[in-house]
Each structure stands twice: as C-alpha cells, then as structure tokens.
Amino acid sequence: MSTVAQGGLQSQYSPILPRHFNSQQPPTVRLYPLSNYTFGTKENQPEEDPSVLARLKRLEEHYEQHGMRRTCEGILVCHEHNHPHILMLQIANAFFKLPGDYLQAGDDEIEGFKARLNERLAPVGSQFSGEGVNDEWQIGETLAQWWRPNFETFMYPFIPAHVTRPKECKKLYFIQLPRSKVLSVPKNMKLLAVPLFELYDNTARYGPQLSAIPHLLSRYNFEFVDENGHVVATTPGGGPIDGVKLQTKVLAGGEHQGQNGIKDEDMDG
C-alpha cells in the first residue's frame, strides 16, 4: 500500500531503521537550492592558447622558469530537487571545466585560487547588488590531486613510479556554496549545473577527472534545504521527487561560442 505525498509515492509503512551507520564520516554538508543563486554574464575571456600544442608549450616554458605548475579548481555543489548538482563551465560547446585555473608563480595557494575564481565567476561593476555579491569564497578540503608527469595531455590521480619531477599538479577543492551568491560567467562560456548521475561513469563525455566527482563526494552525507531555509531531505532517506526529470541546466553565458575551443578529449586539464 502507498499514498501520494509531497509530489511522489510514499509507503504508509514506516521504514525499518538500521543501527547507527555514520561513524568516521566527515560532517554532514548542507546544500542550498539552485534557485537561491543569481547568474549573469560579463565580458568575454578568450582562451590563452589557440591549440593544445600551444598550451603544452606554455606549460614547458613555465616549468623551465618556475618548476611544477600549480593548478586549483573548485567543486561547487548545490541541489535541484534534492539531488546534488555541480557548477562547471563549458567552453566552445565542447570542453567542460571546473572553475579555477593555474596559479601565478608567486601566488599563495588559497588566496591565488580565490583570485582565479573571481576572474571566472565574480560579478563586475554595478550589475548586481545586495546579498551574495561580494561574499568571499569558502575553500574547503582537498578532494583530489591529479598529476601531469610530462609535457603531454594525460594526467593521473597518482604519480607514476618512474616520475620524480611532475610538470603539473592540479588540486580539486570542495567549495560549499553559501545560502545565496551572485555569479557571473564570461559571455563566451556557459555556466552549467550538472547532476551527479550525469557525471558518474561518463568519461566519454566529461573525461576522467570530472566523471570521478561522484566518487569524491560519496564520503559526505547531505542535507537538502529549500528556499525558505528548511531541511526537506537528508542522505540517506530522501531523493529526487518522483516524476521530476533532472538534467543539466545552462545557467548563464554561451552567447559567443566557438573561438579557440580545445575539446576535452584533446587536453585533460
């Protein structure tokens, strides 16, 4: 027997609750709805390199002057219909990328990372005002490190045994979004909200780094909060509302696609 409740089917029988099963886990993460956030656009930010070869050449020049390149990217999480979504950029309708970039040689890791996040996503001028416009980024723990052993496209989640001087290290950090925030994306890029199930086991579309994000987040339990600040579901025990179709959403940008696009299969990172 079942009854209709909160837009879906719900059994009239209470579930059998297992014994406590949350030992040794990080604190529960609170996720706010996508509708809490405001999205806009700003001036184009063309890619620095016209090709993969040019990008690798610039990496080689950086290594000769400064040593291993340090790259920082953020996993920004919110929810839609009680399912986690990741905010990411799409460039030239082909290349998917997390917000962030490589650090300048003299940059502090966290402060430099915040500056790169602002370059990509902070609003400019007087386009927006009020809550969430200039809130500082809350950089969480490192969730993954990817290594580039040589001046080539491949990156690995480990350093191969024969490599003693990797050319680049890319760190992925968890960023818990606040209750509200204003984000602006360059017009030549798209800002997407991608559900976890779309990323999972989808290396063909998103590559190994992005498709691994569901694994990285599986250690967390989530609380899903509605627009009024009320917890409406938790992990485990709550999922997407029945009958609601979850899919990737274009939040902003994409007005001038197509210049200098490096496809994701051409360059891991």
PDB file of N, CA and C in Angstrom, residues 116-218:
ATOM      1  N   ARG A 116      41.584  33.540  -8.845  1.00  0.00           N
ATOM      2  CA  ARG A 116      41.232  32.912 -10.121  1.00  0.00           C
ATOM      3  C   ARG A 116      39.736  32.608 -10.194  1.00  0.00           C
ATOM      4  N   LEU A 117      39.135  32.227  -9.050  1.00  0.00           N
ATOM      5  CA  LEU A 117      37.690  32.027  -9.020  1.00  0.00           C
ATOM      6  C   LEU A 117      36.952  33.329  -9.323  1.00  0.00           C
ATOM      7  N   ASN A 118      37.444  34.430  -8.758  1.00  0.00           N
ATOM      8  CA  ASN A 118      36.806  35.718  -9.012  1.00  0.00           C
ATOM      9  C   ASN A 118      36.933  36.132 -10.471  1.00  0.00           C
ATOM     10  N   GLU A 119      38.071  35.855 -11.090  1.00  0.00           N
ATOM     11  CA  GLU A 119      38.227  36.171 -12.505  1.00  0.00           C
ATOM     12  C   GLU A 119      37.147  35.498 -13.336  1.00  0.00           C
ATOM     13  N   ARG A 120      36.850  34.256 -13.001  1.00  0.00           N
ATOM     14  CA  ARG A 120      35.874  33.497 -13.773  1.00  0.00           C
ATOM     15  C   ARG A 120      34.434  33.817 -13.403  1.00  0.00           C
ATOM     16  N   LEU A 121      34.147  33.964 -12.096  1.00  0.00           N
ATOM     17  CA  LEU A 121      32.752  33.925 -11.660  1.00  0.00           C
ATOM     18  C   LEU A 121      32.258  35.148 -10.889  1.00  0.00           C
ATOM     19  N   ALA A 122      33.128  36.050 -10.469  1.00  0.00           N
ATOM     20  CA  ALA A 122      32.657  37.196  -9.687  1.00  0.00           C
ATOM     21  C   ALA A 122      31.952  38.210 -10.582  1.00  0.00           C
ATOM     22  N   PRO A 123      30.861  38.797 -10.111  1.00  0.00           N
ATOM     23  CA  PRO A 123      30.200  39.860 -10.885  1.00  0.00           C
ATOM     24  C   PRO A 123      31.081  41.099 -10.959  1.00  0.00           C
ATOM     25  N   VAL A 124      30.859  41.912 -11.976  1.00  0.00           N
ATOM     26  CA  VAL A 124      31.655  43.119 -12.156  1.00  0.00           C
ATOM     27  C   VAL A 124      30.744  44.343 -12.187  1.00  0.00           C
ATOM     28  N   GLY A 125      31.327  45.491 -11.835  1.00  0.00           N
ATOM     29  CA  GLY A 125      30.593  46.744 -11.901  1.00  0.00           C
ATOM     30  C   GLY A 125      29.395  46.769 -10.979  1.00  0.00           C
ATOM     31  N   SER A 126      28.334  47.422 -11.407  1.00  0.00           N
ATOM     32  CA  SER A 126      27.123  47.582 -10.596  1.00  0.00           C
ATOM     33  C   SER A 126      25.978  46.740 -11.143  1.00  0.00           C
ATOM     34  N   GLN A 127      26.328  45.659 -11.832  1.00  0.00           N
ATOM     35  CA  GLN A 127      25.307  44.812 -12.433  1.00  0.00           C
ATOM     36  C   GLN A 127      24.386  44.219 -11.374  1.00  0.00           C
ATOM     37  N   PHE A 128      24.961  43.865 -10.223  1.00  0.00           N
ATOM     38  CA  PHE A 128      24.166  43.288  -9.139  1.00  0.00           C
ATOM     39  C   PHE A 128      24.501  44.006  -7.841  1.00  0.00           C
ATOM     40  N   SER A 129      23.590  43.936  -6.898  1.00  0.00           N
ATOM     41  CA  SER A 129      23.829  44.500  -5.569  1.00  0.00           C
ATOM     42  C   SER A 129      23.079  43.653  -4.552  1.00  0.00           C
ATOM     43  N   GLY A 130      23.432  43.828  -3.293  1.00  0.00           N
ATOM     44  CA  GLY A 130      22.735  43.110  -2.237  1.00  0.00           C
ATOM     45  C   GLY A 130      23.479  41.881  -1.772  1.00  0.00           C
ATOM     46  N   GLU A 131      22.748  40.978  -1.134  1.00  0.00           N
ATOM     47  CA  GLU A 131      23.339  39.790  -0.507  1.00  0.00           C
ATOM     48  C   GLU A 131      23.978  38.877  -1.546  1.00  0.00           C
ATOM     49  N   GLY A 132      25.135  38.357  -1.211  1.00  0.00           N
ATOM     50  CA  GLY A 132      25.775  37.354  -2.043  1.00  0.00           C
ATOM     51  C   GLY A 132      26.626  37.878  -3.172  1.00  0.00           C
ATOM     52  N   VAL A 133      26.769  39.204  -3.287  1.00  0.00           N
ATOM     53  CA  VAL A 133      27.512  39.755  -4.422  1.00  0.00           C
ATOM     54  C   VAL A 133      29.012  39.608  -4.219  1.00  0.00           C
ATOM     55  N   ASN A 134      29.498  40.041  -3.074  1.00  0.00           N
ATOM     56  CA  ASN A 134      30.944  40.036  -2.845  1.00  0.00           C
ATOM     57  C   ASN A 134      31.363  39.114  -1.704  1.00  0.00           C
ATOM     58  N   ASP A 135      30.554  38.111  -1.426  1.00  0.00           N
ATOM     59  CA  ASP A 135      30.912  37.168  -0.365  1.00  0.00           C
ATOM     60  C   ASP A 135      32.195  36.426  -0.737  1.00  0.00           C
ATOM     61  N   GLU A 136      33.088  36.273   0.223  1.00  0.00           N
ATOM     62  CA  GLU A 136      34.350  35.593  -0.042  1.00  0.00           C
ATOM     63  C   GLU A 136      34.117  34.097  -0.198  1.00  0.00           C
ATOM     64  N   TRP A 137      34.935  33.486  -1.031  1.00  0.00           N
ATOM     65  CA  TRP A 137      34.849  32.046  -1.246  1.00  0.00           C
ATOM     66  C   TRP A 137      35.314  31.294   0.007  1.00  0.00           C
ATOM     67  N   GLN A 138      34.578  30.261   0.358  1.00  0.00           N
ATOM     68  CA  GLN A 138      34.960  29.392   1.466  1.00  0.00           C
ATOM     69  C   GLN A 138      35.588  28.126   0.875  1.00  0.00           C
ATOM     70  N   ILE A 139      36.906  28.085   0.873  1.00  0.00           N
ATOM     71  CA  ILE A 139      37.620  26.966   0.263  1.00  0.00           C
ATOM     72  C   ILE A 139      37.701  25.816   1.266  1.00  0.00           C
ATOM     73  N   GLY A 140      37.150  24.672   0.909  1.00  0.00           N
ATOM     74  CA  GLY A 140      37.152  23.513   1.779  1.00  0.00           C
ATOM     75  C   GLY A 140      38.363  22.626   1.555  1.00  0.00           C
ATOM     76  N   GLU A 141      38.239  21.381   1.955  1.00  0.00           N
ATOM     77  CA  GLU A 141      39.376  20.473   1.901  1.00  0.00           C
ATOM     78  C   GLU A 141      39.675  20.017   0.476  1.00  0.00           C
ATOM     79  N   THR A 142      40.896  19.563   0.288  1.00  0.00           N
ATOM     80  CA  THR A 142      41.303  18.991  -0.984  1.00  0.00           C
ATOM     81  C   THR A 142      40.633  17.634  -1.158  1.00  0.00           C
ATOM     82  N   LEU A 143      39.943  17.437  -2.285  1.00  0.00           N
ATOM     83  CA  LEU A 143      39.263  16.174  -2.556  1.00  0.00           C
ATOM     84  C   LEU A 143      40.064  15.281  -3.491  1.00  0.00           C
ATOM     85  N   ALA A 144      40.957  15.857  -4.292  1.00  0.00           N
ATOM     86  CA  ALA A 144      41.731  15.040  -5.228  1.00  0.00           C
ATOM     87  C   ALA A 144      42.949  15.819  -5.683  1.00  0.00           C
ATOM     88  N   GLN A 145      43.979  15.077  -6.082  1.00  0.00           N
ATOM     89  CA  GLN A 145      45.157  15.643  -6.736  1.00  0.00           C
ATOM     90  C   GLN A 145      45.411  14.852  -8.014  1.00  0.00           C
ATOM     91  N   TRP A 146      45.558  15.574  -9.116  1.00  0.00           N
ATOM     92  CA  TRP A 146      45.871  14.972 -10.397  1.00  0.00           C
ATOM     93  C   TRP A 146      47.252  15.459 -10.834  1.00  0.00           C
ATOM     94  N   TRP A 147      48.042  14.555 -11.401  1.00  0.00           N
ATOM     95  CA  TRP A 147      49.433  14.850 -11.729  1.00  0.00           C
ATOM     96  C   TRP A 147      49.683  14.698 -13.227  1.00  0.00           C
ATOM     97  N   ARG A 148      50.451  15.637 -13.775  1.00  0.00           N
ATOM     98  CA  ARG A 148      50.879  15.559 -15.167  1.00  0.00           C
ATOM     99  C   ARG A 148      52.371  15.194 -15.169  1.00  0.00           C
ATOM    100  N   PRO A 149      52.716  13.946 -15.509  1.00  0.00           N
ATOM    101  CA  PRO A 149      54.112  13.509 -15.414  1.00  0.00           C
ATOM    102  C   PRO A 149      55.035  14.198 -16.418  1.00  0.00           C
ATOM    103  N   ASN A 150      54.500  14.475 -17.630  1.00  0.00           N
ATOM    104  CA  ASN A 150      55.336  15.009 -18.704  1.00  0.00           C
ATOM    105  C   ASN A 150      54.596  16.122 -19.431  1.00  0.00           C
ATOM    106  N   PHE A 151      55.239  16.672 -20.431  1.00  0.00           N
ATOM    107  CA  PHE A 151      54.613  17.727 -21.232  1.00  0.00           C
ATOM    108  C   PHE A 151      53.695  17.081 -22.261  1.00  0.00           C
ATOM    109  N   GLU A 152      52.617  16.513 -21.763  1.00  0.00           N
ATOM    110  CA  GLU A 152      51.651  15.837 -22.610  1.00  0.00           C
ATOM    111  C   GLU A 152      50.270  15.995 -21.989  1.00  0.00           C
ATOM    112  N   THR A 153      49.263  15.521 -22.685  1.00  0.00           N
ATOM    113  CA  THR A 153      47.897  15.808 -22.264  1.00  0.00           C
ATOM    114  C   THR A 153      47.445  15.003 -21.055  1.00  0.00           C
ATOM    115  N   PHE A 154      48.006  13.827 -20.823  1.00  0.00           N
ATOM    116  CA  PHE A 154      47.461  12.923 -19.813  1.00  0.00           C
ATOM    117  C   PHE A 154      47.812  13.355 -18.395  1.00  0.00           C
ATOM    118  N   MET A 155      46.795  13.257 -17.507  1.00  0.00           N
ATOM    119  CA  MET A 155      47.001  13.457 -16.079  1.00  0.00           C
ATOM    120  C   MET A 155      46.497  12.213 -15.351  1.00  0.00           C
ATOM    121  N   TYR A 156      47.093  11.958 -14.175  1.00  0.00           N
ATOM    122  CA  TYR A 156      46.787  10.752 -13.422  1.00  0.00           C
ATOM    123  C   TYR A 156      46.509  11.116 -11.959  1.00  0.00           C
ATOM    124  N   PRO A 157      45.658  10.315 -11.269  1.00  0.00           N
ATOM    125  CA  PRO A 157      45.398  10.566  -9.846  1.00  0.00           C
ATOM    126  C   PRO A 157      46.473   9.953  -8.953  1.00  0.00           C
ATOM    127  N   PHE A 158      47.653   9.790  -9.484  1.00  0.00           N
ATOM    128  CA  PHE A 158      48.814   9.296  -8.755  1.00  0.00           C
ATOM    129  C   PHE A 158      50.043   9.706  -9.554  1.00  0.00           C
ATOM    130  N   ILE A 159      51.230   9.638  -8.920  1.00  0.00           N
ATOM    131  CA  ILE A 159      52.478   9.903  -9.628  1.00  0.00           C
ATOM    132  C   ILE A 159      53.063   8.554 -10.051  1.00  0.00           C
ATOM    133  N   PRO A 160      53.217   8.328 -11.343  1.00  0.00           N
ATOM    134  CA  PRO A 160      53.815   7.054 -11.767  1.00  0.00           C
ATOM    135  C   PRO A 160      55.167   6.823 -11.104  1.00  0.00           C
ATOM    136  N   ALA A 161      55.487   5.557 -10.851  1.00  0.00           N
ATOM    137  CA  ALA A 161      56.669   5.210 -10.060  1.00  0.00           C
ATOM    138  C   ALA A 161      57.965   5.747 -10.657  1.00  0.00           C
ATOM    139  N   HIS A 162      58.041   5.863 -11.976  1.00  0.00           N
ATOM    140  CA  HIS A 162      59.289   6.294 -12.609  1.00  0.00           C
ATOM    141  C   HIS A 162      59.422   7.811 -12.696  1.00  0.00           C
ATOM    142  N   VAL A 163      58.396   8.547 -12.222  1.00  0.00           N
ATOM    143  CA  VAL A 163      58.391  10.013 -12.347  1.00  0.00           C
ATOM    144  C   VAL A 163      58.807  10.640 -11.025  1.00  0.00           C
ATOM    145  N   THR A 164      59.829  11.468 -11.062  1.00  0.00           N
ATOM    146  CA  THR A 164      60.291  12.170  -9.864  1.00  0.00           C
ATOM    147  C   THR A 164      60.066  13.677  -9.946  1.00  0.00           C
ATOM    148  N   ARG A 165      59.785  14.178 -11.147  1.00  0.00           N
ATOM    149  CA  ARG A 165      59.584  15.619 -11.327  1.00  0.00           C
ATOM    150  C   ARG A 165      58.342  15.866 -12.195  1.00  0.00           C
ATOM    151  N   PRO A 166      57.173  15.740 -11.596  1.00  0.00           N
ATOM    152  CA  PRO A 166      55.955  16.003 -12.373  1.00  0.00           C
ATOM    153  C   PRO A 166      55.910  17.453 -12.830  1.00  0.00           C
ATOM    154  N   LYS A 167      55.260  17.684 -13.951  1.00  0.00           N
ATOM    155  CA  LYS A 167      55.238  19.013 -14.559  1.00  0.00           C
ATOM    156  C   LYS A 167      54.077  19.868 -14.065  1.00  0.00           C
ATOM    157  N   GLU A 168      53.036  19.214 -13.517  1.00  0.00           N
ATOM    158  CA  GLU A 168      51.883  19.969 -13.025  1.00  0.00           C
ATOM    159  C   GLU A 168      51.153  19.145 -11.985  1.00  0.00           C
ATOM    160  N   CYS A 169      50.638  19.824 -10.966  1.00  0.00           N
ATOM    161  CA  CYS A 169      49.730  19.213 -10.003  1.00  0.00           C
ATOM    162  C   CYS A 169      48.446  20.025  -9.992  1.00  0.00           C
ATOM    163  N   LYS A 170      47.335  19.359 -10.224  1.00  0.00           N
ATOM    164  CA  LYS A 170      46.025  20.016 -10.168  1.00  0.00           C
ATOM    165  C   LYS A 170      45.285  19.515  -8.929  1.00  0.00           C
ATOM    166  N   LYS A 171      44.865  20.443  -8.074  1.00  0.00           N
ATOM    167  CA  LYS A 171      44.120  20.103  -6.877  1.00  0.00           C
ATOM    168  C   LYS A 171      42.659  20.511  -7.047  1.00  0.00           C
ATOM    169  N   LEU A 172      41.764  19.617  -6.635  1.00  0.00           N
ATOM    170  CA  LEU A 172      40.338  19.889  -6.636  1.00  0.00           C
ATOM    171  C   LEU A 172      39.880  20.073  -5.199  1.00  0.00           C
ATOM    172  N   TYR A 173      39.254  21.199  -4.908  1.00  0.00           N
ATOM    173  CA  TYR A 173      38.824  21.542  -3.557  1.00  0.00           C
ATOM    174  C   TYR A 173      37.299  21.528  -3.485  1.00  0.00           C
ATOM    175  N   PHE A 174      36.785  21.088  -2.349  1.00  0.00           N
ATOM    176  CA  PHE A 174      35.346  21.165  -2.110  1.00  0.00           C
ATOM    177  C   PHE A 174      34.989  22.593  -1.712  1.00  0.00           C
ATOM    178  N   ILE A 175      34.007  23.164  -2.378  1.00  0.00           N
ATOM    179  CA  ILE A 175      33.538  24.513  -2.043  1.00  0.00           C
ATOM    180  C   ILE A 175      32.056  24.432  -1.731  1.00  0.00           C
ATOM    181  N   GLN A 176      31.723  24.610  -0.468  1.00  0.00           N
ATOM    182  CA  GLN A 176      30.323  24.617  -0.054  1.00  0.00           C
ATOM    183  C   GLN A 176      29.751  26.002  -0.301  1.00  0.00           C
ATOM    184  N   LEU A 177      28.811  26.093  -1.200  1.00  0.00           N
ATOM    185  CA  LEU A 177      28.221  27.392  -1.521  1.00  0.00           C
ATOM    186  C   LEU A 177      27.383  27.890  -0.349  1.00  0.00           C
ATOM    187  N   PRO A 178      27.387  29.198  -0.106  1.00  0.00           N
ATOM    188  CA  PRO A 178      26.561  29.769   0.961  1.00  0.00           C
ATOM    189  C   PRO A 178      25.084  29.747   0.576  1.00  0.00           C
ATOM    190  N   ARG A 179      24.261  30.284   1.458  1.00  0.00           N
ATOM    191  CA  ARG A 179      22.807  30.265   1.229  1.00  0.00           C
ATOM    192  C   ARG A 179      22.419  30.988  -0.054  1.00  0.00           C
ATOM    193  N   SER A 180      23.156  32.042  -0.411  1.00  0.00           N
ATOM    194  CA  SER A 180      22.906  32.746  -1.664  1.00  0.00           C
ATOM    195  C   SER A 180      24.229  33.311  -2.181  1.00  0.00           C
ATOM    196  N   LYS A 181      24.321  33.458  -3.480  1.00  0.00           N
ATOM    197  CA  LYS A 181      25.528  34.010  -4.076  1.00  0.00           C
ATOM    198  C   LYS A 181      25.202  34.458  -5.491  1.00  0.00           C
ATOM    199  N   VAL A 182      25.903  35.506  -5.930  1.00  0.00           N
ATOM    200  CA  VAL A 182      25.759  36.022  -7.288  1.00  0.00           C
ATOM    201  C   VAL A 182      26.983  35.607  -8.089  1.00  0.00           C
ATOM    202  N   LEU A 183      26.765  34.997  -9.247  1.00  0.00           N
ATOM    203  CA  LEU A 183      27.852  34.521 -10.093  1.00  0.00           C
ATOM    204  C   LEU A 183      27.669  35.071 -11.504  1.00  0.00           C
ATOM    205  N   SER A 184      28.767  35.511 -12.103  1.00  0.00           N
ATOM    206  CA  SER A 184      28.744  35.996 -13.486  1.00  0.00           C
ATOM    207  C   SER A 184      29.774  35.240 -14.293  1.00  0.00           C
ATOM    208  N   VAL A 185      29.382  34.762 -15.458  1.00  0.00           N
ATOM    209  CA  VAL A 185      30.255  33.969 -16.302  1.00  0.00           C
ATOM    210  C   VAL A 185      30.585  34.766 -17.567  1.00  0.00           C
ATOM    211  N   PRO A 186      31.811  34.640 -18.101  1.00  0.00           N
ATOM    212  CA  PRO A 186      32.121  35.297 -19.376  1.00  0.00           C
ATOM    213  C   PRO A 186      31.146  34.863 -20.472  1.00  0.00           C
ATOM    214  N   LYS A 187      30.800  35.795 -21.362  1.00  0.00           N
ATOM    215  CA  LYS A 187      29.784  35.522 -22.378  1.00  0.00           C
ATOM    216  C   LYS A 187      30.167  34.400 -23.330  1.00  0.00           C
ATOM    217  N   ASN A 188      31.465  34.179 -23.509  1.00  0.00           N
ATOM    218  CA  ASN A 188      31.883  33.129 -24.441  1.00  0.00           C
ATOM    219  C   ASN A 188      31.958  31.752 -23.778  1.00  0.00           C
ATOM    220  N   MET A 189      31.509  31.657 -22.537  1.00  0.00           N
ATOM    221  CA  MET A 189      31.443  30.378 -21.847  1.00  0.00           C
ATOM    222  C   MET A 189      30.017  30.165 -21.350  1.00  0.00           C
ATOM    223  N   LYS A 190      29.701  28.929 -21.033  1.00  0.00           N
ATOM    224  CA  LYS A 190      28.427  28.612 -20.393  1.00  0.00           C
ATOM    225  C   LYS A 190      28.689  28.146 -18.966  1.00  0.00           C
ATOM    226  N   LEU A 191      27.823  28.542 -18.057  1.00  0.00           N
ATOM    227  CA  LEU A 191      27.845  28.006 -16.704  1.00  0.00           C
ATOM    228  C   LEU A 191      26.726  26.979 -16.609  1.00  0.00           C
ATOM    229  N   LEU A 192      27.098  25.754 -16.268  1.00  0.00           N
ATOM    230  CA  LEU A 192      26.156  24.647 -16.221  1.00  0.00           C
ATOM    231  C   LEU A 192      25.978  24.143 -14.799  1.00  0.00           C
ATOM    232  N   ALA A 193      24.818  23.584 -14.528  1.00  0.00           N
ATOM    233  CA  ALA A 193      24.576  22.819 -13.307  1.00  0.00           C
ATOM    234  C   ALA A 193      24.367  21.378 -13.743  1.00  0.00           C
ATOM    235  N   VAL A 194      25.323  20.508 -13.414  1.00  0.00           N
ATOM    236  CA  VAL A 194      25.316  19.129 -13.907  1.00  0.00           C
ATOM    237  C   VAL A 194      25.006  18.184 -12.751  1.00  0.00           C
ATOM    238  N   PRO A 195      23.961  17.371 -12.859  1.00  0.00           N
ATOM    239  CA  PRO A 195      23.637  16.422 -11.771  1.00  0.00           C
ATOM    240  C   PRO A 195      24.693  15.333 -11.653  1.00  0.00           C
ATOM    241  N   LEU A 196      24.872  14.830 -10.435  1.00  0.00           N
ATOM    242  CA  LEU A 196      25.900  13.817 -10.205  1.00  0.00           C
ATOM    243  C   LEU A 196      25.710  12.591 -11.090  1.00  0.00           C
ATOM    244  N   PHE A 197      24.465  12.171 -11.289  1.00  0.00           N
ATOM    245  CA  PHE A 197      24.272  10.947 -12.067  1.00  0.00           C
ATOM    246  C   PHE A 197      24.696  11.124 -13.517  1.00  0.00           C
ATOM    247  N   GLU A 198      24.683  12.370 -14.011  1.00  0.00           N
ATOM    248  CA  GLU A 198      25.136  12.631 -15.379  1.00  0.00           C
ATOM    249  C   GLU A 198      26.650  12.489 -15.494  1.00  0.00           C
ATOM    250  N   LEU A 199      27.364  12.829 -14.422  1.00  0.00           N
ATOM    251  CA  LEU A 199      28.820  12.722 -14.430  1.00  0.00           C
ATOM    252  C   LEU A 199      29.294  11.291 -14.209  1.00  0.00           C
ATOM    253  N   TYR A 200      28.551  10.538 -13.401  1.00  0.00           N
ATOM    254  CA  TYR A 200      29.023   9.226 -12.969  1.00  0.00           C
ATOM    255  C   TYR A 200      29.255   8.286 -14.148  1.00  0.00           C
ATOM    256  N   ASP A 201      30.474   7.718 -14.201  1.00  0.00           N
ATOM    257  CA  ASP A 201      30.828   6.715 -15.219  1.00  0.00           C
ATOM    258  C   ASP A 201      30.635   7.250 -16.637  1.00  0.00           C
ATOM    259  N   ASN A 202      30.857   8.549 -16.819  1.00  0.00           N
ATOM    260  CA  ASN A 202      30.638   9.178 -18.129  1.00  0.00           C
ATOM    261  C   ASN A 202      31.929   9.810 -18.624  1.00  0.00           C
ATOM    262  N   THR A 203      32.993   9.017 -18.656  1.00  0.00           N
ATOM    263  CA  THR A 203      34.280   9.541 -19.113  1.00  0.00           C
ATOM    264  C   THR A 203      34.251   9.923 -20.586  1.00  0.00           C
ATOM    265  N   ALA A 204      33.398   9.289 -21.369  1.00  0.00           N
ATOM    266  CA  ALA A 204      33.342   9.598 -22.797  1.00  0.00           C
ATOM    267  C   ALA A 204      32.977  11.051 -23.035  1.00  0.00           C
ATOM    268  N   ARG A 205      32.120  11.613 -22.201  1.00  0.00           N
ATOM    269  CA  ARG A 205      31.688  12.999 -22.370  1.00  0.00           C
ATOM    270  C   ARG A 205      32.500  13.972 -21.518  1.00  0.00           C
ATOM    271  N   TYR A 206      32.801  13.586 -20.276  1.00  0.00           N
ATOM    272  CA  TYR A 206      33.382  14.535 -19.329  1.00  0.00           C
ATOM    273  C   TYR A 206      34.842  14.281 -19.000  1.00  0.00           C
ATOM    274  N   GLY A 207      35.392  13.162 -19.430  1.00  0.00           N
ATOM    275  CA  GLY A 207      36.781  12.864 -19.112  1.00  0.00           C
ATOM    276  C   GLY A 207      36.921  12.267 -17.731  1.00  0.00           C
ATOM    277  N   PRO A 208      38.110  11.722 -17.403  1.00  0.00           N
ATOM    278  CA  PRO A 208      38.289  11.000 -16.132  1.00  0.00           C
ATOM    279  C   PRO A 208      38.205  11.878 -14.890  1.00  0.00           C
ATOM    280  N   GLN A 209      38.637  13.138 -14.970  1.00  0.00           N
ATOM    281  CA  GLN A 209      38.631  13.983 -13.783  1.00  0.00           C
ATOM    282  C   GLN A 209      37.214  14.340 -13.343  1.00  0.00           C
ATOM    283  N   LEU A 210      36.386  14.812 -14.271  1.00  0.00           N
ATOM    284  CA  LEU A 210      35.036  15.237 -13.917  1.00  0.00           C
ATOM    285  C   LEU A 210      34.133  14.048 -13.612  1.00  0.00           C
ATOM    286  N   SER A 211      34.299  12.952 -14.335  1.00  0.00           N
ATOM    287  CA  SER A 211      33.443  11.787 -14.088  1.00  0.00           C
ATOM    288  C   SER A 211      33.763  11.123 -12.755  1.00  0.00           C
ATOM    289  N   ALA A 212      34.899  11.464 -12.146  1.00  0.00           N
ATOM    290  CA  ALA A 212      35.257  10.912 -10.836  1.00  0.00           C
ATOM    291  C   ALA A 212      34.637  11.694  -9.679  1.00  0.00           C
ATOM    292  N   ILE A 213      34.026  12.836  -9.937  1.00  0.00           N
ATOM    293  CA  ILE A 213      33.496  13.684  -8.857  1.00  0.00           C
ATOM    294  C   ILE A 213      32.466  12.962  -7.994  1.00  0.00           C
ATOM    295  N   PRO A 214      31.530  12.186  -8.568  1.00  0.00           N
ATOM    296  CA  PRO A 214      30.607  11.455  -7.677  1.00  0.00           C
ATOM    297  C   PRO A 214      31.312  10.552  -6.684  1.00  0.00           C
ATOM    298  N   HIS A 215      32.427   9.941  -7.087  1.00  0.00           N
ATOM    299  CA  HIS A 215      33.205   9.126  -6.153  1.00  0.00           C
ATOM    300  C   HIS A 215      33.776   9.996  -5.031  1.00  0.00           C
ATOM    301  N   LEU A 216      34.282  11.180  -5.400  1.00  0.00           N
ATOM    302  CA  LEU A 216      34.901  12.059  -4.412  1.00  0.00           C
ATOM    303  C   LEU A 216      33.883  12.547  -3.380  1.00  0.00           C
ATOM    304  N   LEU A 217      32.641  12.757  -3.809  1.00  0.00           N
ATOM    305  CA  LEU A 217      31.611  13.289  -2.916  1.00  0.00           C
ATOM    306  C   LEU A 217      30.860  12.194  -2.155  1.00  0.00           C
ATOM    307  N   SER A 218      31.113  10.930  -2.486  1.00  0.00           N
ATOM    308  CA  SER A 218      30.340   9.852  -1.868  1.00  0.00           C
ATOM    309  C   SER A 218      30.618   9.709  -0.376  1.00  0.00           C
TER     310      SER A 218
END
